[in-house]
Tab-separated table of C-alpha atoms and ligand atoms in Angstrom:
chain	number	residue	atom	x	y	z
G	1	UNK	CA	98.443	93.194	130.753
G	2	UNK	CA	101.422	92.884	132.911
G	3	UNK	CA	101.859	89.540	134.342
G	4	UNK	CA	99.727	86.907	135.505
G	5	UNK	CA	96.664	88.367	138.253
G	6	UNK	CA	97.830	88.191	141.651
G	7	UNK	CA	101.635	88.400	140.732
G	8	UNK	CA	103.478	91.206	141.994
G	9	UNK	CA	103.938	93.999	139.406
G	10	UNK	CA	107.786	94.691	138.464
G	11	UNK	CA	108.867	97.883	139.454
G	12	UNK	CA	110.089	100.241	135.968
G	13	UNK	CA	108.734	98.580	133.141
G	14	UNK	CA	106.122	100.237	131.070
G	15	UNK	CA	103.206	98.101	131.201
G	16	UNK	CA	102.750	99.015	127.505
G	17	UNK	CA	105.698	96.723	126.230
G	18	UNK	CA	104.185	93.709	127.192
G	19	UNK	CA	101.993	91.505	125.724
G	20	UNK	CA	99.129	89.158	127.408
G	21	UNK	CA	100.507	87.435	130.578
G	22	UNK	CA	103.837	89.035	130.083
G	23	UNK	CA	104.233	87.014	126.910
G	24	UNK	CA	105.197	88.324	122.849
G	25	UNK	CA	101.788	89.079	121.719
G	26	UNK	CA	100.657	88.868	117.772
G	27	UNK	CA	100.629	92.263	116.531
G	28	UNK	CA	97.003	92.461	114.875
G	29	UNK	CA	98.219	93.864	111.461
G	30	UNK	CA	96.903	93.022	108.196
G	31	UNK	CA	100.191	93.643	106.540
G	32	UNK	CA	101.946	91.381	108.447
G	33	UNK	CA	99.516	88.551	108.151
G	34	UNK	CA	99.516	88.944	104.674
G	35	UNK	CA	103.259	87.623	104.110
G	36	UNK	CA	102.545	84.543	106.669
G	37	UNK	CA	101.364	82.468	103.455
G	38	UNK	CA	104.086	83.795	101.016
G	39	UNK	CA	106.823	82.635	103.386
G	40	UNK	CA	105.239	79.468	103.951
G	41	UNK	CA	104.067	79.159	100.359
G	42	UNK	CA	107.961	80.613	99.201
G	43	UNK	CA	110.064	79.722	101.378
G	44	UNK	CA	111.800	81.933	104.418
G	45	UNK	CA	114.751	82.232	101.806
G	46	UNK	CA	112.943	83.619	99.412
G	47	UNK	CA	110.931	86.400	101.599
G	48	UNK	CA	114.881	87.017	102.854
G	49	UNK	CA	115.913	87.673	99.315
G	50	UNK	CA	113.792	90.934	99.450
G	51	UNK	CA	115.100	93.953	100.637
G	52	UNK	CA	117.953	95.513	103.329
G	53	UNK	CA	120.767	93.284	105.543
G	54	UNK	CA	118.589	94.426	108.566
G	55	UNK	CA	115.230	94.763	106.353
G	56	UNK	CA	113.948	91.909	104.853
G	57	UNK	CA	110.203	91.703	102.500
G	58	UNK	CA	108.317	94.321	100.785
G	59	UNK	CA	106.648	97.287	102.374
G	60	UNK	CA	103.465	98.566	101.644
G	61	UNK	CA	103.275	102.520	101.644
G	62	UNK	CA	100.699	105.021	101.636
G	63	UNK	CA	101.938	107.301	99.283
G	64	UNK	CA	100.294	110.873	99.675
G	65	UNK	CA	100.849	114.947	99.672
G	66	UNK	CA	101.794	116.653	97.315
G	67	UNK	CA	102.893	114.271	94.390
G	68	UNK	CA	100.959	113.201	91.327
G	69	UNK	CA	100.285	109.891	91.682
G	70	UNK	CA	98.832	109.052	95.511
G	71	UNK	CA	98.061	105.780	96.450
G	72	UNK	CA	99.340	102.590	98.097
G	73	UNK	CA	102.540	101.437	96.974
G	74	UNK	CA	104.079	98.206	97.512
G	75	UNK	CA	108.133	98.428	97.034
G	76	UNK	CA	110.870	96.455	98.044
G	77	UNK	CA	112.644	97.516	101.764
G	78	UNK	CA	115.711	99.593	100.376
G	79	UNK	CA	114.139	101.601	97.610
G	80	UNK	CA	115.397	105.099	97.977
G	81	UNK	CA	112.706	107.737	98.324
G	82	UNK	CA	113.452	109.311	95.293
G	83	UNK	CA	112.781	106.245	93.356
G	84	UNK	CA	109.544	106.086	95.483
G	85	UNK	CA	108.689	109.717	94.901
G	86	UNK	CA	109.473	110.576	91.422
G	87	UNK	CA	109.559	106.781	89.991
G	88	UNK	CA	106.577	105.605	91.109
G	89	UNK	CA	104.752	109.027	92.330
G	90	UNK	CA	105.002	110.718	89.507
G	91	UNK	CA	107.036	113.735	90.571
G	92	UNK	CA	105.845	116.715	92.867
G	93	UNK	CA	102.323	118.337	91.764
G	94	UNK	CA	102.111	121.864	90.698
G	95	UNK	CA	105.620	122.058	89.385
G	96	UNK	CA	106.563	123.152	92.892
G	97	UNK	CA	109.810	122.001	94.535
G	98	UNK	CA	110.376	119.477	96.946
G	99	UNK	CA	110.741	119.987	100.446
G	100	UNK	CA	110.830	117.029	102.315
G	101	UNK	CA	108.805	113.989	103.206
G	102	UNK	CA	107.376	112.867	106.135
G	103	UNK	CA	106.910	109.042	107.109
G	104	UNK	CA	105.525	106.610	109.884
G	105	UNK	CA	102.459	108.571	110.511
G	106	UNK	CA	101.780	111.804	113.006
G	107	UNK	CA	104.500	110.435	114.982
G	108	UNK	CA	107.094	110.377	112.176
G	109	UNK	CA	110.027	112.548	111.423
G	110	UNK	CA	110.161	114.904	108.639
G	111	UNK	CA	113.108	114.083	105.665
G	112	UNK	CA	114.704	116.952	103.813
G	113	UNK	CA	114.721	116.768	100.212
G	114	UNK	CA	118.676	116.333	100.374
G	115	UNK	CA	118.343	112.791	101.817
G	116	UNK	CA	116.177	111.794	99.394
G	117	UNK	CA	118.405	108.922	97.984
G	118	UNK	CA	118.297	107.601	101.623
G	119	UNK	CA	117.096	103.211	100.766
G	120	UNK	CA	113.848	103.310	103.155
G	121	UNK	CA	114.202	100.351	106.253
G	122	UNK	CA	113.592	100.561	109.898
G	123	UNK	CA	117.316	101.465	110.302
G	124	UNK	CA	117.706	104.449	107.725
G	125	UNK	CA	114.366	106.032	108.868
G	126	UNK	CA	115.246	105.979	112.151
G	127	UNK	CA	118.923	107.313	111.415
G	128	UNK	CA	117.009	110.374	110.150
G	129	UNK	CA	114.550	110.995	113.200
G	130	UNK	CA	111.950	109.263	111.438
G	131	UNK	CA	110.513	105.319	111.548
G	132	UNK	CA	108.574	103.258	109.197
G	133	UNK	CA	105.383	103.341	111.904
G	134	UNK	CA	102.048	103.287	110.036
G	135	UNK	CA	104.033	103.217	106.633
G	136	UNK	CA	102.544	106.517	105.488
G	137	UNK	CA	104.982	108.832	103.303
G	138	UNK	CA	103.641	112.239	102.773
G	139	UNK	CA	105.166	114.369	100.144
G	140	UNK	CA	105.846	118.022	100.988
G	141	UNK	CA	106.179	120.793	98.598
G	142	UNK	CA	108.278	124.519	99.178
G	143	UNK	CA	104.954	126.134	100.144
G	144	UNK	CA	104.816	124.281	103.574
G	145	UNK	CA	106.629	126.155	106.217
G	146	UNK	CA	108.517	123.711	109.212
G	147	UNK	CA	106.867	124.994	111.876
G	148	UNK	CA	103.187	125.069	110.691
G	149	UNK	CA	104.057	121.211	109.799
G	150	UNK	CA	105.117	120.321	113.469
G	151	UNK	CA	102.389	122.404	115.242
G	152	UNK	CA	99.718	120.506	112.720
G	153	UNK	CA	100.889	117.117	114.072
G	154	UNK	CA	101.500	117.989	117.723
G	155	UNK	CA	98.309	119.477	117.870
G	156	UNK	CA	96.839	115.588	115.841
G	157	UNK	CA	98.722	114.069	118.680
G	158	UNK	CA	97.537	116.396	121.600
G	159	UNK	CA	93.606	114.672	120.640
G	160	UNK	CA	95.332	111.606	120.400
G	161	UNK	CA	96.978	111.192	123.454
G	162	UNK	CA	95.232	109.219	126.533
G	163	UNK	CA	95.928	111.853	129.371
G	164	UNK	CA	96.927	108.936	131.272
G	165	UNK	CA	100.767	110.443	131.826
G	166	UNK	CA	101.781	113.637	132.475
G	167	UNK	CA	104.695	113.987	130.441
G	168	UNK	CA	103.330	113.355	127.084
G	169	UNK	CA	99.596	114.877	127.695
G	170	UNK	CA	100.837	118.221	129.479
G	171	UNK	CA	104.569	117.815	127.154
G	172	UNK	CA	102.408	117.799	123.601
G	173	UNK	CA	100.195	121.369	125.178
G	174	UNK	CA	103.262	123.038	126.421
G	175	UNK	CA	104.937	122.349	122.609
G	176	UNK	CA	101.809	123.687	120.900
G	177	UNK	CA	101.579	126.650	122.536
G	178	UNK	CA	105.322	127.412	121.449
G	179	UNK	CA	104.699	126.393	118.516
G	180	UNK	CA	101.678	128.785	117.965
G	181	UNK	CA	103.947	131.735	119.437
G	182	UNK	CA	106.538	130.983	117.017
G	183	UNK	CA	103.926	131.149	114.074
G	184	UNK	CA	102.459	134.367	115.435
G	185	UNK	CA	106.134	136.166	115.094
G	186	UNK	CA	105.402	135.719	119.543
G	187	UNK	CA	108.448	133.307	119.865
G	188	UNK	CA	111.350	133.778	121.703
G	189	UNK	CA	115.156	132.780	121.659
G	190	UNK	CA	114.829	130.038	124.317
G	191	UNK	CA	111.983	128.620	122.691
G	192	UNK	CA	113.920	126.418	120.848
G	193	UNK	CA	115.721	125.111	123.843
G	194	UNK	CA	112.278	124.464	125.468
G	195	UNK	CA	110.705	122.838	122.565
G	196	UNK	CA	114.139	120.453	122.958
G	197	UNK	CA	114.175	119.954	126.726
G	198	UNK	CA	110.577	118.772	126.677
G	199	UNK	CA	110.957	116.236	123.950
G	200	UNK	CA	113.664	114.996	125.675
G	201	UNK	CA	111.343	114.780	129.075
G	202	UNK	CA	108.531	113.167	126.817
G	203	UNK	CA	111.266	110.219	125.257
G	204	UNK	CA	112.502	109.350	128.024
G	205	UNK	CA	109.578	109.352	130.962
G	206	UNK	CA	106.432	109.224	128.489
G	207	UNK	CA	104.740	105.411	129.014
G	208	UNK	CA	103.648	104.230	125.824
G	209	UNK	CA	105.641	104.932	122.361
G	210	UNK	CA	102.604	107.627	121.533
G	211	UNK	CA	104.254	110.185	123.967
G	212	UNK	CA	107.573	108.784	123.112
G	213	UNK	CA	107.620	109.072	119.551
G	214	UNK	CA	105.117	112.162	119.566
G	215	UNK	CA	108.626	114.481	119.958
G	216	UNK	CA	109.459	113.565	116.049
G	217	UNK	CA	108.040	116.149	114.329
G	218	UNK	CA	109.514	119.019	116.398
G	219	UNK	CA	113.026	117.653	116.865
G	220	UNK	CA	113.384	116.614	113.171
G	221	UNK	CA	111.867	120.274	111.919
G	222	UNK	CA	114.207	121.832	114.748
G	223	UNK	CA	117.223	119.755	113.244
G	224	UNK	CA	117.089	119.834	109.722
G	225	UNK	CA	115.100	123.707	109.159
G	226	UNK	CA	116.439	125.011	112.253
G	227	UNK	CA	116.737	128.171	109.556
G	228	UNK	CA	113.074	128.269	109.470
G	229	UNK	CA	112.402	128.084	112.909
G	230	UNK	CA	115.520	131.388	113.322
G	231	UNK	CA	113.469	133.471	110.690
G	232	UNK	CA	110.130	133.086	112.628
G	233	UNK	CA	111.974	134.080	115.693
G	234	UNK	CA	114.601	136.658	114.860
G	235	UNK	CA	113.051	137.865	112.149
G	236	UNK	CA	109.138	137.560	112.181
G	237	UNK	CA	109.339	136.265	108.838
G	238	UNK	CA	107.676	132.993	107.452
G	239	UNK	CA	110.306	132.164	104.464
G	240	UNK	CA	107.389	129.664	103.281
G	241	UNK	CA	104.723	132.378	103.366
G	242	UNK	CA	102.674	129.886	105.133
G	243	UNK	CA	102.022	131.174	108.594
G	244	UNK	CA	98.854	134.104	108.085
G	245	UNK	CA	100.179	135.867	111.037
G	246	UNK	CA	103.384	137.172	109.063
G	247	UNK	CA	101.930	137.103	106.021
G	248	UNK	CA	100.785	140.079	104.429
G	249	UNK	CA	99.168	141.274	101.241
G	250	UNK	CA	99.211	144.189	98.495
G	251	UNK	CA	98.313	145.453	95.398
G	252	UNK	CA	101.038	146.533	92.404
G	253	UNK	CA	99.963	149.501	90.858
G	254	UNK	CA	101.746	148.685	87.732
G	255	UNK	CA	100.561	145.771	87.108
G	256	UNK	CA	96.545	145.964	88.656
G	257	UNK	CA	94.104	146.867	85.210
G	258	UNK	CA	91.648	147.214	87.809
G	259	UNK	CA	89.007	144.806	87.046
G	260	UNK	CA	87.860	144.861	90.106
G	261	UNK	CA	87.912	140.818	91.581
G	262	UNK	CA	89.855	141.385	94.279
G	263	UNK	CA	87.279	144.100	95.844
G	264	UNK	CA	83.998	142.229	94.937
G	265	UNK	CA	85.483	139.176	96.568
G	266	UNK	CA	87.015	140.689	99.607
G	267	UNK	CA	84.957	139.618	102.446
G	268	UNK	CA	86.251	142.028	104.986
G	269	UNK	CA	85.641	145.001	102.549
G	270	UNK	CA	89.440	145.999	102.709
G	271	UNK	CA	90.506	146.920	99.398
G	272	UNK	CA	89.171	150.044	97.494
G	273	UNK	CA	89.942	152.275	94.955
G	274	UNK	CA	92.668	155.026	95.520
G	275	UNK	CA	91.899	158.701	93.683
G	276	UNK	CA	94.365	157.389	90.815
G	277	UNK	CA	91.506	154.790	90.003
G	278	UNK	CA	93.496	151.563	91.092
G	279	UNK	CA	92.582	149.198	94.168
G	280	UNK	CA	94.935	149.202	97.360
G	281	UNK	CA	94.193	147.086	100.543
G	282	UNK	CA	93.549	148.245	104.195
G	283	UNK	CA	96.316	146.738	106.111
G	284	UNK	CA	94.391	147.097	109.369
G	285	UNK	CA	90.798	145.615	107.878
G	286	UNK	CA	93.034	142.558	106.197
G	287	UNK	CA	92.202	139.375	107.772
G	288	UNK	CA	95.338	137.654	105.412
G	289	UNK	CA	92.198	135.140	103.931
G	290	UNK	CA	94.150	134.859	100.422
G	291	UNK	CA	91.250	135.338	98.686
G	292	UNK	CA	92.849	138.355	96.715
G	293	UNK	CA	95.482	136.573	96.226
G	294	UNK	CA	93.568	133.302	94.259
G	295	UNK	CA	91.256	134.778	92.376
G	296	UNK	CA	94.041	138.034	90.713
G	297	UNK	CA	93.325	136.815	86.771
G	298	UNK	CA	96.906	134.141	86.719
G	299	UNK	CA	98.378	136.534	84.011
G	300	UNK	CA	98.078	139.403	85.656
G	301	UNK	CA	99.033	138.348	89.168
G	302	UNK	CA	99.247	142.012	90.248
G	303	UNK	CA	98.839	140.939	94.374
G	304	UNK	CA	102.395	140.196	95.897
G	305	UNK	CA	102.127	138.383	99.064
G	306	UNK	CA	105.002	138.653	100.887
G	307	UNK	CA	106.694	137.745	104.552
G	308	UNK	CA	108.485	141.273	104.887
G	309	UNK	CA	109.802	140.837	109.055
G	310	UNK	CA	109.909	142.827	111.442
G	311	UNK	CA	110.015	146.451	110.782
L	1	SF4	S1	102.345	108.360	126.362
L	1	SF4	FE1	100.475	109.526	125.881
L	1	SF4	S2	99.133	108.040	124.891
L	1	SF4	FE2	100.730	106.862	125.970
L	1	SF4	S3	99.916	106.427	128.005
L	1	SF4	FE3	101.013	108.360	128.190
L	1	SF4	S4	99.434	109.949	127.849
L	1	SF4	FE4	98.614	108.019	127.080
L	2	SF4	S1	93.794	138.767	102.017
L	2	SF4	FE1	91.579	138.510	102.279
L	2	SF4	S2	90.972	140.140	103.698
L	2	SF4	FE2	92.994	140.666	102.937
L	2	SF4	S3	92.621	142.018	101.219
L	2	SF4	FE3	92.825	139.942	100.385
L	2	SF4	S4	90.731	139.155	100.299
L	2	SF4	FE4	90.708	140.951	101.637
L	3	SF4	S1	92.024	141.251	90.912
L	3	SF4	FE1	94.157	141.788	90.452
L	3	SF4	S2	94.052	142.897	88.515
L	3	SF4	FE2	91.967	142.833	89.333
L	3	SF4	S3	91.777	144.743	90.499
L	3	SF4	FE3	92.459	143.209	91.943
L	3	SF4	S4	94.686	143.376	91.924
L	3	SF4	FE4	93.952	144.455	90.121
């Protein structure tokens, strides 16, 4: 609500920054509640004690992805990540490496693996192109490709949004269907420009800090694996061999013994035997599935999946 009924409305203020009758308005959050009775219990002085100069408490954080040990976490403000990930999470899962993290949510930015000893606040997040927001940290392994990331959370967002403005409801369709034409090995030069210009468009004129904060994903992927993004573009190539579309599958003749898996399991009927008695896949009947791919016996691994580019 934006001021009292029958006032005049004020001209350039987003109605969704104030609270009832113009006034601050409780934020209904559990989490925040629950340190009203340890400060009054404690003592301000003590609550202040925890965490960062600008930071002050504990945090509670959703700690999931790919790390060993998911689950909420409460730490105090100013813990690195690292300590976060590998301290309390256990390390990344399947021996794979670390990529990044992502935090705050759908909205938040996505961390690369090199800022890791970053101490989590409101300030440092931000600093990064991410925020605290719903206090969700999602752990990301080398298999995820930067792209397929921010499509998957502008296309959350794009069921999220209200359609009430246009910048953020028409902004978060116009970036998906870049982003998709990227994936495809469809993307163009000035894509990335685009993808820029109409976050900008979406911070600056979107009214409520969905649209606003919505951008994250793409400008943090943009900014710190703009290499990613080049490869998809320039290249065709998916260095995460993530995206199906430039993906693609064979067999190793010098490895296959031919027990036949992959071609019982094949569900478009795409790989047979050559005359020398060893399976090969149709590249035009190959629907990219993975199926091959899983179920290869692990110590024979003869499929190679690979991202080769354009020809
Ligand atoms: S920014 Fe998005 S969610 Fe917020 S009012 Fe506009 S359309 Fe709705
Ligand atoms: S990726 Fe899927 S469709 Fe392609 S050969 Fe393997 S199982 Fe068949
Ligand atoms: S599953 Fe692997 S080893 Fe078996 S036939 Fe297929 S490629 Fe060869």
């Amino acid at each position: 609500l934006e001021g009292r009924v029958g006032e005049p409305r004020p001209k350039y203020v987003h109605t969704s920054e104030k609270g009832l009758w113009g006034q601050p308005t409780v934020l209904n959050n559990v989490e925040t509640f629950a340190n009203v009775p340890l400060i009054i219990n404690q003592g301000a002085e003590r609550f202040r004690s925890i965490g960062t100069e600008r930071s002050k408490g504990t945090k509670i954080f959703s700690l999931v992805g790919k790390v060993n040990n998911t689950g909420l976490v409460e730490v105090p403000m100013g813990m690195s990540l690292a300590d976060i990930i590998y301290k309390i999470g256990g390390g990344i899962s399947g021996k794979k490496g670390l990529k990044g993290v992502q935090t705050g949510g759908p909205s938040g930015g996505i961390i690369p693996a090199q800022s890791l000893d970053t101490p989590v606040d409101f300030d440092e997040l931000a600093r990064l192109g991410s925020m605290m927001g719903s206090g969700s940290i999602i752990v990301i392994d080398e298999d995820t490709c930067a792209v397929d990331l921010a499509r998957y959370f502008v296309d959350f967002l794009c069921s999220e949004s209200c359609g009430k403005c246009l910048p953020c409801r028409e902004g978060l369709k116009r970036m998906r269907e870049i982003l998709d034409a990227i994936k495809s090995g469809q993307g163009k030069k000035s894509d990335i420009q685009t993808l820029q210009d109409i976050a900008e468009l979406m911070k600056e004129a979107s009214l409520c800090a969905l649209g606003r904060t919505a951008v994250n994903p793409v400008l943090s992927t943009i900014r710190h694996f703009r290499e990613e993004y080049d490869a998809h573009i320039e290249e065709r190539r998916c260095p995460a061999l993530s995206c199906k579309s430039l993906v693609k599958y064979s067999i190793d003749p010098e490895i296959c013994i031919a027990c036949d898996l992959c071609q019982e399991n094949c569900p478009q009927g795409a790989i047979y035997k050559s005359g020398e008695g060893f399976q090969v896949i149709d590249q035009s009947k190959c629907i990219r599935c993975g199926i091959c791919f899983e179920i290869c016996p692990k110590k024979v691994r003869a499929i190679v999946k690979e991202s080769p580019g354009r020809a």
